[in-house]
Amino acid sequence: MAEDFMKPAPKGTYEPIGAATLQDHDGNSLRLKAGTTTVEVAVLADGVFRIGAFPNGRNFRYDTPATDGHEPVAPGSVAIEETDGGYTLKSGGASVGVALNPLRISFTDTTGLTFCADDGELGMGFFRTPGANVFTKPLGDAVKLNKQREAGERTFGCGQRSGPLDKSGTRQTFYNADPPEGHTDSMDNLYSSTPFTLTLKDGRAHGLLFDNPSRSVFDLGKETPGINSYESLGGDLIYYVFAGPTPKDVLRQYTEVTGRTPLPPMWALGNQQCRWSYETADEVREIAHQMRERDIPCDVVYLDIDYMDGFRVFTWDEEAFPKHRELLAELKADGFDVVAIVDPGVKVDENYPVYVEGREKGYFVRTAVNEEYQNAVWPGVCAFPDFASEAVRKWWGENHRQMLEDGISGIWCDMNEPSLFVPHQSTMPDDAVHNSGARSIRHGEIHNAYGQLMVKGVREGLLDIAPDRRPFVISRSGYAGLQRHAMQWMGDNSSWWEHLYMAMPQLMNVGLSGVAHAGVDIGGFFDDTTGELLARFTEFGVFQPFCRNHSVKGSENQEPWAFGEPYESVCRAMISLRMRLLPHFYTLFEESHRTGAPIMRPLLFEYPEDAKTYAADDEFLLGESVLVAPITKPGIEHRHVYLPKGTWFHYWTCERFDGEQHILAHAPLGQPAVYLKANTALPLGPVRMNTKELTDAPLTYLVYSAEGEGTATLYEDAGDGYAQESGEYARRTIRTRAADGATTITIEEREGTFVPERSLAIVDVRGIERPSEVTVNGERHDFDYEDGALKVRFPESASEAVIKAR
Ligand code: GLC
């Protein structure tokens, strides 16, 4: 008998929601009743729809960590029309159609295409188990949504994944875990879960967020080719649909609901060096010294877990790091910011104030029988803060005050799935209880958001402590909306060629899932890297939004100089190129902050109408204009590249190519295959050892010119703080036009009040013959022409500059 009681209940029988009746409506939503389930259909913004089904008489609530209760402002003009057997809600040209008997929901985009239609038979519903109780089914009934999958649909996104870019025909599990070493395609769920898909069909895009932070599974046409299903272990059935119709629209709509990446401080875009661990103050000094000595730009060095006293968070090992404030001040003076790791586990130790205070205030997660939940992590037995509670998040955030005052610049949040050691690399049980907040929550209900709630607390804490600075917070784990609080690094990859390849589809899908600021460990974390792998990894890594070299304890050192020549020179050149690219990166960060567009983009993001881009896994775009195709195999110098529509120039040789073409790129070590789009000026800064180094060196607008025209943007501001919000920024549009033997580059008037340090700019034009004349604003001007490059230096002011070469 007792045994029966302990056995988990079977999943139960799926019961689709049947006939529904209208209860009431307001300007932008309908409320329907189907048995004991209430369903709400709402238009949140043009092209943004939300459906909520709340079983068993439960109240409406949408304040999951995906949105934190934030709702876009509903459009003023939603037209609600009665149809034969239901209703449509129309806004901005897209609509949601509701059939009442049985309740089935479908959507139409602005081009008239119907998508995301409920499966006629299965619709949405719940798994019922007669006799189940809170012990056998702690999360209640599992929920499921079944949508028709159209022939030819391709599905992308799904957050952090191994395997290819295109997730069509697969099953994807969303359950945050610290996976075993050596991520492979057969590993489904990793550290973070973003239950969001971006779908393309015939060039048109739409998105779907299945907002449930408990364990979830998407079946994207694997079990039944004509069905996409979305299922969670319990909770409410809430989903959002984004009508596109372009991938850019979908990302804008998705991030209107889940938030956008805040502008990071400029130093966080610089090169970063990490290792588990630089174990003493002198070791950290030496790394910093080597960077400067060897002329390798570097902005950040890291402190991994060994800086702490017995891995107690918010403490210092006074022996290994005596006078740590002096160390941090010294590093700062040399242009280094220091980022320190903080894990969620708090060592159970009666003499450790953080633990004692947390326990006394009841701030730790409890077990099902109301004891403190404990498990082992690095410090030994630990308790785990209940980040679901606002008070706990505030307390946790405040605990970083001393670190910031001591001179730490950023916080790296790790192990926050949470990862636990008993059993090895397990996580918290579903029946653990979060009861320090407004309501008591089973861990399983919010498992996928535990790490996200941690970094929410950290970001808010850093903002309280240093309100004039932009927080820099890194997270390993996350849920939909992570981008509001932290950037995401991909955890423990390996020093394998396969993982250099995997980084691309992984980061592209993360970007398509709203997290624009992301990156993998350069060189690979586990295992020993080699000189060639490190060099090739760096050739790729400097193009990531986050550029950090990191490796596991006990592995071969893999700092840029670790393998001697020619690898050190390749790493130096690549990291210097990253430094040059920062004005472009920063412009893309600002665009992402405004629109939700990824920084590292799959080709399909810009060319959705070209189905050949859908399988482009191992090349990517930085914004619109820079295409990068890294070498991901040892011993080779050639690789295939697909160039999309337009005219492209090889960065190193200036060779010109027409797009919509497969080509073979030659990419010897030190010259990764990089192509620039014609007539799209690329702003390049000077090489500095760090981003804080003051310089008035000129900015270069690099333009590859070809018959036709194009535009580009440059965005600048102070690189930290918030003055840009009151207009202290500088944005300018750069137009390039090549026609009738003349190339004209118009650097339009500066928008905003920020004034960059420099006084000179250089226009560097490739792809043209030596001109007989160059004018700047109509006046003849000096120029250099060498090796096919035209260089025009001119004083840069806030007003428009027109540079014409003929
Ligand atoms: C985890 C992290 C890794 C870190 C290590 C020690 O494995 O993913 O980056 O170095 O813990 O803190």
Short mmCIF file of N, CA and C and ligand atoms in Angstrom, two decimals, residues 178 191 274-277 303-306 308 311 341 343 378 412 414-415 417 425 476 489-493 521 525-526 548 550-553, ligand 1:
data_model
loop_
_atom_site.label_atom_id
_atom_site.label_comp_id
_atom_site.label_asym_id
_atom_site.label_seq_id
_atom_site.Cartn_x
_atom_site.Cartn_y
_atom_site.Cartn_z
N ASP A 178 23.51 20.24 -15.70
CA ASP A 178 24.95 20.35 -15.93
C ASP A 178 25.32 19.04 -16.62
N TYR A 191 22.48 23.54 -20.30
CA TYR A 191 22.38 24.34 -19.07
C TYR A 191 21.18 25.28 -19.02
N CYS A 274 40.72 33.81 -19.01
CA CYS A 274 40.23 33.10 -17.85
C CYS A 274 40.93 31.76 -17.75
N ARG A 275 40.92 31.16 -16.59
CA ARG A 275 41.34 29.77 -16.42
C ARG A 275 40.84 29.34 -15.05
N TRP A 276 40.52 28.07 -14.95
CA TRP A 276 40.18 27.50 -13.64
C TRP A 276 41.45 26.90 -13.09
N SER A 277 42.14 27.54 -12.21
CA SER A 277 42.02 28.95 -11.87
C SER A 277 43.40 29.57 -11.97
N LEU A 303 38.67 35.64 -12.04
CA LEU A 303 38.95 34.86 -10.85
C LEU A 303 37.93 33.74 -10.80
N ASP A 304 38.41 32.52 -10.99
CA ASP A 304 37.54 31.33 -10.86
C ASP A 304 37.53 30.94 -9.37
N ILE A 305 36.89 29.85 -9.03
CA ILE A 305 36.54 29.56 -7.63
C ILE A 305 37.67 29.60 -6.59
N ASP A 306 38.93 29.48 -7.04
CA ASP A 306 39.99 29.39 -6.04
C ASP A 306 40.34 30.70 -5.35
N MET A 308 38.36 32.16 -3.47
CA MET A 308 37.53 32.21 -2.25
C MET A 308 38.16 31.41 -1.12
N PHE A 311 35.86 28.07 -0.97
CA PHE A 311 34.73 28.19 -1.90
C PHE A 311 33.49 28.81 -1.26
N ILE A 341 33.89 34.81 -10.11
CA ILE A 341 32.81 33.81 -10.16
C ILE A 341 32.05 33.80 -8.83
N ASP A 343 28.94 31.25 -7.24
CA ASP A 343 28.00 30.14 -7.43
C ASP A 343 26.85 30.28 -6.43
N TRP A 378 31.07 22.65 -4.72
CA TRP A 378 32.49 22.84 -4.43
C TRP A 378 32.80 23.01 -2.94
N TRP A 412 30.31 36.55 -12.49
CA TRP A 412 30.15 35.37 -13.35
C TRP A 412 29.38 34.33 -12.53
N ASP A 414 27.77 30.84 -12.04
CA ASP A 414 27.97 29.50 -12.58
C ASP A 414 27.17 28.50 -11.74
N MET A 415 27.06 27.28 -12.19
CA MET A 415 26.46 26.17 -11.44
C MET A 415 25.01 26.47 -11.05
N GLU A 417 22.09 25.88 -12.40
CA GLU A 417 20.94 25.10 -12.94
C GLU A 417 19.95 24.73 -11.84
N GLN A 425 26.54 15.69 -10.78
CA GLN A 425 25.91 16.52 -11.82
C GLN A 425 24.40 16.31 -11.92
N ARG A 476 25.40 30.87 -16.69
CA ARG A 476 25.45 29.61 -17.44
C ARG A 476 24.04 29.13 -17.72
N TRP A 489 27.14 32.42 -21.31
CA TRP A 489 28.20 31.66 -21.96
C TRP A 489 27.79 30.20 -21.94
N MET A 490 28.35 29.39 -22.84
CA MET A 490 27.77 28.08 -23.15
C MET A 490 28.29 26.96 -22.27
N GLY A 491 29.01 27.30 -21.18
CA GLY A 491 29.43 26.27 -20.25
C GLY A 491 30.63 25.50 -20.76
N ASP A 492 30.69 24.24 -20.33
CA ASP A 492 31.93 23.47 -20.47
C ASP A 492 32.02 22.72 -21.79
N ASN A 493 32.42 23.43 -22.82
CA ASN A 493 32.72 22.76 -24.09
C ASN A 493 34.07 22.05 -23.95
N ASP A 521 33.69 29.18 -24.67
CA ASP A 521 35.08 29.29 -24.22
C ASP A 521 36.02 29.07 -25.41
N PHE A 525 37.08 24.18 -23.16
CA PHE A 525 37.29 24.09 -21.71
C PHE A 525 37.94 22.75 -21.32
N PHE A 526 37.24 21.64 -21.52
CA PHE A 526 37.78 20.33 -21.14
C PHE A 526 38.87 19.89 -22.11
N ARG A 548 36.20 35.19 -24.82
CA ARG A 548 36.93 34.78 -23.62
C ARG A 548 37.58 33.42 -23.83
N HIS A 550 39.12 30.20 -21.98
CA HIS A 550 38.96 29.59 -20.64
C HIS A 550 39.23 28.10 -20.73
N SER A 551 39.77 27.55 -19.65
CA SER A 551 40.10 26.11 -19.66
C SER A 551 40.03 25.51 -18.27
N VAL A 552 39.93 24.18 -18.26
CA VAL A 552 39.70 23.44 -17.00
C VAL A 552 41.02 23.25 -16.24
N LYS A 553 40.89 23.14 -14.95
CA LYS A 553 42.03 22.81 -14.08
C LYS A 553 42.67 21.51 -14.57
C1 GLC B 1 32.12 24.88 -14.03
C2 GLC B 1 32.14 26.03 -15.02
C3 GLC B 1 33.57 26.33 -15.42
C4 GLC B 1 34.36 26.67 -14.18
C5 GLC B 1 34.29 25.53 -13.17
C6 GLC B 1 34.96 25.89 -11.84
O1 GLC B 1 32.55 23.71 -14.61
O2 GLC B 1 31.34 25.76 -16.12
O3 GLC B 1 33.63 27.37 -16.34
O4 GLC B 1 35.71 26.91 -14.51
O5 GLC B 1 32.95 25.20 -12.90
O6 GLC B 1 34.38 27.00 -11.28
#
